[in-house]
mmCIF file of C-alpha atoms and ligand atoms in Angstrom:
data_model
loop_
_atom_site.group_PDB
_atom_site.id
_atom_site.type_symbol
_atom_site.label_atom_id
_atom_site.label_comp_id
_atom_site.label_asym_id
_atom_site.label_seq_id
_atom_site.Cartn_x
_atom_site.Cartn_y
_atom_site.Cartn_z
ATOM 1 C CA UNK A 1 85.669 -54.541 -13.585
ATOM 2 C CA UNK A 2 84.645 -50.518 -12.558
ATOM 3 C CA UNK A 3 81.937 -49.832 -10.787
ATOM 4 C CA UNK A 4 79.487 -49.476 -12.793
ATOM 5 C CA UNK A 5 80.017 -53.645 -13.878
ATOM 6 C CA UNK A 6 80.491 -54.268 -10.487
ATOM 7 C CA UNK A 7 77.383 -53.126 -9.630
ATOM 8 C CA UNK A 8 75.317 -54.731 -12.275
ATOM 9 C CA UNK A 9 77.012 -57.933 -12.365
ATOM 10 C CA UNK A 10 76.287 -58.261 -8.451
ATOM 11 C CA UNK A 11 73.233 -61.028 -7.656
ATOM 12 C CA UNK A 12 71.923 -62.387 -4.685
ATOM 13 C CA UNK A 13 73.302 -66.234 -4.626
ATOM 14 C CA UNK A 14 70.979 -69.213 -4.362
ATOM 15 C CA UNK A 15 74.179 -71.900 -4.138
ATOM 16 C CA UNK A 16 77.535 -71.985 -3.623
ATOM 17 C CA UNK A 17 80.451 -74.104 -4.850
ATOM 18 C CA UNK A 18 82.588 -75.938 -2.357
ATOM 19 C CA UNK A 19 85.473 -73.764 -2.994
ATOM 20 C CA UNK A 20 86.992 -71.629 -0.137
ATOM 21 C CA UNK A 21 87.752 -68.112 -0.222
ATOM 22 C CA UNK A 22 91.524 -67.387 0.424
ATOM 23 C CA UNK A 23 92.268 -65.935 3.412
ATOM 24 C CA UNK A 24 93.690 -62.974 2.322
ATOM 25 C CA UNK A 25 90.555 -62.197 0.275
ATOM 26 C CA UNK A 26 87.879 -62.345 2.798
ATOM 27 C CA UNK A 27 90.410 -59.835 4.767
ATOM 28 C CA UNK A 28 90.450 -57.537 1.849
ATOM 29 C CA UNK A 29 86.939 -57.874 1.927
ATOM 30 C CA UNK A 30 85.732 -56.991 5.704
ATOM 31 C CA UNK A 31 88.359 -54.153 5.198
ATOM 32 C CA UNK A 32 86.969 -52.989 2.105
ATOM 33 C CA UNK A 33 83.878 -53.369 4.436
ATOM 34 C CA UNK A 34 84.279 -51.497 7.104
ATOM 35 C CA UNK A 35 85.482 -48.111 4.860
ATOM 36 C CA UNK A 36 81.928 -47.565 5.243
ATOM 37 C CA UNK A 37 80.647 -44.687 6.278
ATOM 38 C CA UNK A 38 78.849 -44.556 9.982
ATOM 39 C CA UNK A 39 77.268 -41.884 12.134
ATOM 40 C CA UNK A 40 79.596 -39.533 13.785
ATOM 41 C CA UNK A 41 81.978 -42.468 12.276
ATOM 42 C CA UNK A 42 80.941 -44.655 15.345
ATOM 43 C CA UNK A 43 81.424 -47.701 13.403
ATOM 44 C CA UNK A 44 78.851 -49.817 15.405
ATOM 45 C CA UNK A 45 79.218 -52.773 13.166
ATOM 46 C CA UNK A 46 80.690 -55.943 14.385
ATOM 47 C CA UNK A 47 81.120 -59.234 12.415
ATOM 48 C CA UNK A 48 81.152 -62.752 13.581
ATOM 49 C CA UNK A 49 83.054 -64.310 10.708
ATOM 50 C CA UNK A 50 81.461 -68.110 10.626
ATOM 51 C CA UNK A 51 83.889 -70.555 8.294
ATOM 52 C CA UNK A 52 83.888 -73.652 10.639
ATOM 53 C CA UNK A 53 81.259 -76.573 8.925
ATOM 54 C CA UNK A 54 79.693 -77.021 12.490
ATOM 55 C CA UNK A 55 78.908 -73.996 12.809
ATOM 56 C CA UNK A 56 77.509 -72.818 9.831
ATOM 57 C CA UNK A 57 75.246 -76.102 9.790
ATOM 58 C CA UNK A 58 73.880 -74.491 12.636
ATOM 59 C CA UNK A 59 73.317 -71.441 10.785
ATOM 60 C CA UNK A 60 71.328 -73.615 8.427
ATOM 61 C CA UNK A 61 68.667 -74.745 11.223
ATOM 62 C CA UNK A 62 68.598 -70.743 12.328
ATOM 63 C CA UNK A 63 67.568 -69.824 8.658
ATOM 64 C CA UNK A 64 64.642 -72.203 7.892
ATOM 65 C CA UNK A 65 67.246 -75.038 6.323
ATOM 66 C CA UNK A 66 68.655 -72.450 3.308
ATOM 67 C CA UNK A 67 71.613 -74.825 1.785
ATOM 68 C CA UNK A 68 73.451 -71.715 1.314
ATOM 69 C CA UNK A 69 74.853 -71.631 4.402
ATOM 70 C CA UNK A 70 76.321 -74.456 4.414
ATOM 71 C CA UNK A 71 77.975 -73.752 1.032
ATOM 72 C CA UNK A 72 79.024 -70.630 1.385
ATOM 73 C CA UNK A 73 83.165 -70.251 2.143
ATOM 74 C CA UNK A 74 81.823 -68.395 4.841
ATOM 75 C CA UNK A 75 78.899 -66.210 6.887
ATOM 76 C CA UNK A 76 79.096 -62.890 8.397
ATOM 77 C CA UNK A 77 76.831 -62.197 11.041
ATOM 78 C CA UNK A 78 76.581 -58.839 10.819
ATOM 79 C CA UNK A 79 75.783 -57.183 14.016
ATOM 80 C CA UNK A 80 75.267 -53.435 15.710
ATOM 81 C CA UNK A 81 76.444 -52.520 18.856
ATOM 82 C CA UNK A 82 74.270 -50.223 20.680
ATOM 83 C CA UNK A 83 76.561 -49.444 23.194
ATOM 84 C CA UNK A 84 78.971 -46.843 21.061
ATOM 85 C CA UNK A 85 76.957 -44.063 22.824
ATOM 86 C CA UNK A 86 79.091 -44.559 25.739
ATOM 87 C CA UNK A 87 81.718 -42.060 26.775
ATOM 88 C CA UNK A 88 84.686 -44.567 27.072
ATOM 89 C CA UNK A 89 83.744 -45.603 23.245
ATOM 90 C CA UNK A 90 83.551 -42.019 21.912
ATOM 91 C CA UNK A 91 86.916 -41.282 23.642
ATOM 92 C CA UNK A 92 88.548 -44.433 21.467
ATOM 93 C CA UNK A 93 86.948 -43.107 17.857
ATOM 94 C CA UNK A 94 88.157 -39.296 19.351
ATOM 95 C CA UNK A 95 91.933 -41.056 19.483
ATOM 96 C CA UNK A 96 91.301 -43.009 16.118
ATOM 97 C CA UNK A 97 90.590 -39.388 14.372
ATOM 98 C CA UNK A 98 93.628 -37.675 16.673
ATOM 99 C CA UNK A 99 95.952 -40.393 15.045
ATOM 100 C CA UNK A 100 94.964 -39.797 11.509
ATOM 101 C CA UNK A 101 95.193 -35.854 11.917
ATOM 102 C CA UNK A 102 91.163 -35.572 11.311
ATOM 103 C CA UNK A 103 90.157 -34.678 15.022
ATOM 104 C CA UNK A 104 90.658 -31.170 16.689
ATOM 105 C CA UNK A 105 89.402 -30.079 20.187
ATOM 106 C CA UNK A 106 86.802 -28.121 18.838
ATOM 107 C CA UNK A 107 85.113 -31.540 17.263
ATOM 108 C CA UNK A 108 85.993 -33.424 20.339
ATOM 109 C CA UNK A 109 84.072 -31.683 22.390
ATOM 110 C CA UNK A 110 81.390 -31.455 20.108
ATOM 111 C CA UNK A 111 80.940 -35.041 19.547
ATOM 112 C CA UNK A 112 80.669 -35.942 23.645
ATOM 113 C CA UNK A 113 77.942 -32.931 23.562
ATOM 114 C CA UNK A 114 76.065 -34.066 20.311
ATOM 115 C CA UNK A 115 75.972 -37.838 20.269
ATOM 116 C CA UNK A 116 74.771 -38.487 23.998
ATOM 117 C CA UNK A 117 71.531 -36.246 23.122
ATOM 118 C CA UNK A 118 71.254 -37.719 19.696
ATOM 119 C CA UNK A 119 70.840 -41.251 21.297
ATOM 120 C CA UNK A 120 68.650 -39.750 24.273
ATOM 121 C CA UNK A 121 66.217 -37.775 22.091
ATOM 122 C CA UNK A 122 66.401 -40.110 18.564
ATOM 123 C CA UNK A 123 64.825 -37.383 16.143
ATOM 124 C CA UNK A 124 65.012 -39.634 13.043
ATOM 125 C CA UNK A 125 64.287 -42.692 14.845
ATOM 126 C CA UNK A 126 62.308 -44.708 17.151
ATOM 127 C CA UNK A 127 64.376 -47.770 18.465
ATOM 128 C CA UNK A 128 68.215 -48.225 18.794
ATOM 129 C CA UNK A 129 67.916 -51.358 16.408
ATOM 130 C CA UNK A 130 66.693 -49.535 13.602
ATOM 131 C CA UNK A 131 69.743 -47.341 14.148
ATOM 132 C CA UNK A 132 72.469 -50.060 14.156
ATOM 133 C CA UNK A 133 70.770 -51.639 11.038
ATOM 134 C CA UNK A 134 71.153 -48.383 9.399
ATOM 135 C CA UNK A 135 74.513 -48.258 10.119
ATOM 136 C CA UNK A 136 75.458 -51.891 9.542
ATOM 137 C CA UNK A 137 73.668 -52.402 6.311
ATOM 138 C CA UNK A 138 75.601 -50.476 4.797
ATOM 139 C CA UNK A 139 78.584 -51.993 5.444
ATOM 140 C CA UNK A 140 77.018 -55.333 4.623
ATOM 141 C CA UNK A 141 76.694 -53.485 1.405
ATOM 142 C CA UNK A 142 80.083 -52.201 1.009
ATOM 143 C CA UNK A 143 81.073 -55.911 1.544
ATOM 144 C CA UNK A 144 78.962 -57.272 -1.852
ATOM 145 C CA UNK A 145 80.093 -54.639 -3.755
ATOM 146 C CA UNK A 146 83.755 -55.105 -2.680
ATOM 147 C CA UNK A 147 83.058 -58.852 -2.808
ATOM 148 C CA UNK A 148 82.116 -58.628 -6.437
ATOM 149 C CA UNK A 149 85.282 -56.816 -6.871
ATOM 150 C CA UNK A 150 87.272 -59.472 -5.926
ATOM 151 C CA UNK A 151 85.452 -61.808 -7.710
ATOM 152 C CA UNK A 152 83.963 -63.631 -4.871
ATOM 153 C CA UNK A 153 79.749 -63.940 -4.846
ATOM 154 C CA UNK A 154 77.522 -62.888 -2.086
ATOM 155 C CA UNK A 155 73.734 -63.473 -0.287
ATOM 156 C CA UNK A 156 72.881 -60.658 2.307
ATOM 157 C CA UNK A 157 70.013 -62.601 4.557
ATOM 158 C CA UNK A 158 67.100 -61.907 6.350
ATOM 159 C CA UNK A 159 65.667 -65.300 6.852
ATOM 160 C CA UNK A 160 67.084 -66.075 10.144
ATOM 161 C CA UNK A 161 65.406 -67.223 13.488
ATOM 162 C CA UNK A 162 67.472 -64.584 15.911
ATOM 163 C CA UNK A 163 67.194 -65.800 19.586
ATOM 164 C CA UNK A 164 68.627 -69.176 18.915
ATOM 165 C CA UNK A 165 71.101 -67.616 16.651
ATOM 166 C CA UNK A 166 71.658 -65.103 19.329
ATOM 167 C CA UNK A 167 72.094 -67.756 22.247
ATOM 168 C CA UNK A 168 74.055 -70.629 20.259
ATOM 169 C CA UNK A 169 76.870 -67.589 18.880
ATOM 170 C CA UNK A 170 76.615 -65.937 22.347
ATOM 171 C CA UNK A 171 75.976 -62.659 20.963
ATOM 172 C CA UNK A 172 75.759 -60.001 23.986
ATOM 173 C CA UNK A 173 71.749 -58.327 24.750
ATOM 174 C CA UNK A 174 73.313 -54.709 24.074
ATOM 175 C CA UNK A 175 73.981 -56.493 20.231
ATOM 176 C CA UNK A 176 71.359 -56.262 17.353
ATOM 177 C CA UNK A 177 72.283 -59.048 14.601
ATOM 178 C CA UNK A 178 71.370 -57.264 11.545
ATOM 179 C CA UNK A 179 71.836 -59.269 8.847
ATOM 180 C CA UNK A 180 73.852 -62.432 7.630
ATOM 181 C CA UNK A 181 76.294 -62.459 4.955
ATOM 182 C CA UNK A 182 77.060 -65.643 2.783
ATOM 183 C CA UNK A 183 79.977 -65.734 0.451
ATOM 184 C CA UNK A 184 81.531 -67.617 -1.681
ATOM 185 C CA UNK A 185 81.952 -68.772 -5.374
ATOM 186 C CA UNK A 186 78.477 -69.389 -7.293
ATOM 187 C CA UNK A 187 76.980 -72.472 -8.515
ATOM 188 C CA UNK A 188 75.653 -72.421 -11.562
ATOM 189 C CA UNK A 189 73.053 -71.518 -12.922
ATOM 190 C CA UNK A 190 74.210 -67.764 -11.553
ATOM 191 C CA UNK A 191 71.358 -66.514 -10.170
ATOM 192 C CA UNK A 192 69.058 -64.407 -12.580
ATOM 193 C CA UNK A 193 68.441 -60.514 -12.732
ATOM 194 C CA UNK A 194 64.901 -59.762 -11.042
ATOM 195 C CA UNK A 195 64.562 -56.362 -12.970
ATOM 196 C CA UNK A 196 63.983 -53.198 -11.034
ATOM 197 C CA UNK A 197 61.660 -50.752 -11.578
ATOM 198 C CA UNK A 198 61.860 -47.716 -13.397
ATOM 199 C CA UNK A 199 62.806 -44.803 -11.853
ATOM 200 C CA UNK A 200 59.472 -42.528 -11.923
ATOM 201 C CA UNK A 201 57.860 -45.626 -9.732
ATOM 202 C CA UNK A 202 60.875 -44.900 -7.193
ATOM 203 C CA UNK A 203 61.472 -41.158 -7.542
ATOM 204 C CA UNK A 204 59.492 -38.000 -6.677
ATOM 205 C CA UNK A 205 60.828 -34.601 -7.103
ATOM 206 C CA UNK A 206 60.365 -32.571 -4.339
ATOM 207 C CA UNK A 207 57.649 -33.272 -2.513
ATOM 208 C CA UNK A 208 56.426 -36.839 -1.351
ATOM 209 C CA UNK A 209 54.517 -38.440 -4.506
ATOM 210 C CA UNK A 210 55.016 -35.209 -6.897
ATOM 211 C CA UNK A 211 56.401 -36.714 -10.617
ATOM 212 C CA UNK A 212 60.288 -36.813 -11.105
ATOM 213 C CA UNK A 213 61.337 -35.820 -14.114
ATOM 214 C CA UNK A 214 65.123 -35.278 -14.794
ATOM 215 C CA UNK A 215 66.314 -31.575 -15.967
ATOM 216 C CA UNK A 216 68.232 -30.458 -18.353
ATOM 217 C CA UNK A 217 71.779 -30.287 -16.768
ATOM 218 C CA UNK A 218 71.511 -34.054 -15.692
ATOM 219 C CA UNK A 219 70.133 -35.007 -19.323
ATOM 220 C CA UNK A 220 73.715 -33.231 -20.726
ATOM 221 C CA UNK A 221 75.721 -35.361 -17.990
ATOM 222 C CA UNK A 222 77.596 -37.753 -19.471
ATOM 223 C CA UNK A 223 78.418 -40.145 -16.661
ATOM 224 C CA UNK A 224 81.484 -41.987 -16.984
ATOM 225 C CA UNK A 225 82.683 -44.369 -13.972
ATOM 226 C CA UNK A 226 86.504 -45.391 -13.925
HETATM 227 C C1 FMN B 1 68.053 -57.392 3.684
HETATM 228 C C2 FMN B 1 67.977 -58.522 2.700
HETATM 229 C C3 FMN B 1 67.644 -59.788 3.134
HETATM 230 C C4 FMN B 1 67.622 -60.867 2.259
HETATM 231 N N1 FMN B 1 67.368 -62.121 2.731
HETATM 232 C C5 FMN B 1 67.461 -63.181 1.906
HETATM 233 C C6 FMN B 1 67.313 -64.510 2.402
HETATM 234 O O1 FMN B 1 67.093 -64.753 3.567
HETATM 235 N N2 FMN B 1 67.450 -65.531 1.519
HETATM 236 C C7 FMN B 1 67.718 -65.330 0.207
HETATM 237 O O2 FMN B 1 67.844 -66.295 -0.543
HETATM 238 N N3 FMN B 1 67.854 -64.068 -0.296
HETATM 239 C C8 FMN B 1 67.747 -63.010 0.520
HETATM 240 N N4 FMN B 1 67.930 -61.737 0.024
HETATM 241 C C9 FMN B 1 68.256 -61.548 -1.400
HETATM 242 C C10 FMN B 1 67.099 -60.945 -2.200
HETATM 243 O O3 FMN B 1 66.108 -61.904 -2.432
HETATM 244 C C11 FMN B 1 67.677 -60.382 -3.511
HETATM 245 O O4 FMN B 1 68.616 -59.393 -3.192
HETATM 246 C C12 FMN B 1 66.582 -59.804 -4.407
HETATM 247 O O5 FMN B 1 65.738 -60.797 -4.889
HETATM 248 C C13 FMN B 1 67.176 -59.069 -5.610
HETATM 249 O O6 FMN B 1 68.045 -59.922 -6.315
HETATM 250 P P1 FMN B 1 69.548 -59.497 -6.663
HETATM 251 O O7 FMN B 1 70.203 -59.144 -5.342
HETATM 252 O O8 FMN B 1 70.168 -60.713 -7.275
HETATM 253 O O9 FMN B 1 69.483 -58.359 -7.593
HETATM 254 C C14 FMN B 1 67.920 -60.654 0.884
HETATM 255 C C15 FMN B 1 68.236 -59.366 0.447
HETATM 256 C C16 FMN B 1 68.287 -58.310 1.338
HETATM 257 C C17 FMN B 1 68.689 -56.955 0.847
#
């Protein structure tokens, strides 16, 4: 499948079969995952990979009884650290760029004067959490779409109770949990396409609210995804 299949073909699953994932799958996957892109490539995300049945039937009681989760192969609980502001942590992802030749003094230094302030003074946002969700949910993302890839099926979900989520998986205070992940091989029926609306209810051209209307050069564009 390309892309552009991938991306279409891709639904949120009501229900699983029993079938696992192979191991080496679900790896591709979370690495496939976690090629996402992050601010100053922080990589806050963190994933508590649930595949054990006791577990994940207390996932079920944290998400309002939703059989999915204890279908699923397995549940990601996708989390955010908020703690990558720290110095020690900007050192290691300073190191991570020195070892793949992508890091230089100049942008060293830079990033232990930029990020510090960007955390203190949050000019795009008002609470840490809706930073790491930012940052995690689109690795989620990357994770469905790679998913798909590889054939396996997917639920991103929202429908969680947190605190006794957060006390039973011992998941630290300085830790948002962003999101869960189910995945696994669909049931049938596969789950129907909702529609989506068109793009002149989504889109505005320049200003806030201001009609979107494509020009020429895009019209011409041929767009054709390998
Ligand atoms: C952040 C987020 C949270 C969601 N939470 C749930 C959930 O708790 N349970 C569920 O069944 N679906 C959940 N969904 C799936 C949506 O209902 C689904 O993506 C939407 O209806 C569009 O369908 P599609 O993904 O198949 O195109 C969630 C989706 C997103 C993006």
């Amino acid at each position: 499948m390309n892309i552009t299949e991938i991306l279409k073909k891709r639904r949120a699953t009501r229900s699983f079969l029993p079938s696992p994932i192979p191991s080496e799958v679900l790896e591709e996957i979370l690495r496939l995952g976690c090629l996402a892109p992050s601010s100053y490539n922080l990589q806050p995300w963190r994933f508590i990979i649930v595949t054990e049945a006791e577990h994940k039937a207390k996932l079920r009681e944290f998400c309002f009884e939703q059989e999915k989760l204890t279908e699923a192969s397995a549940v990601l609980i996708c989390c955010g650290d908020r703690q990558v502001n720290q110095k020690k942590y900007i050192n290691k992802v300073i190191e991570l760029g020195k070892q793949v030749g992508s890091m230089n003094e100049k942008r060293a230094k830079f990033m232990h004067m930029a990020i510090p302030s960007f955390f203190q003074f949050k000019p795009c946002y008002q609470f840490m959490e809706a930073w790491t969700n930012r940052q995690v949910m689109i690795a989620a993302t990357y994770m469905m779409i790679a998913a798909q890839s590889l054939g396996v099926d997917s639920c991103p979900i929202e429908g969680f109770v947190a605190k006794p989520l957060r006390e039973y998986f011992q998941i630290p205070d300085h830790v948002d949990v962003c999101c869960l992940l189910a995945l696994g091989y669909a049931a049938e029926p596969y789950s129907q396409y909702g529609g989506r609306f068109e793009l002149d209810q989504l889109c505005y051209g320049e200003i806030y609210g201001e009609a979107f209307e494509l020009g020429p050069i895009s019209h011409e564009r041929t767009v054709e995804y390998t």
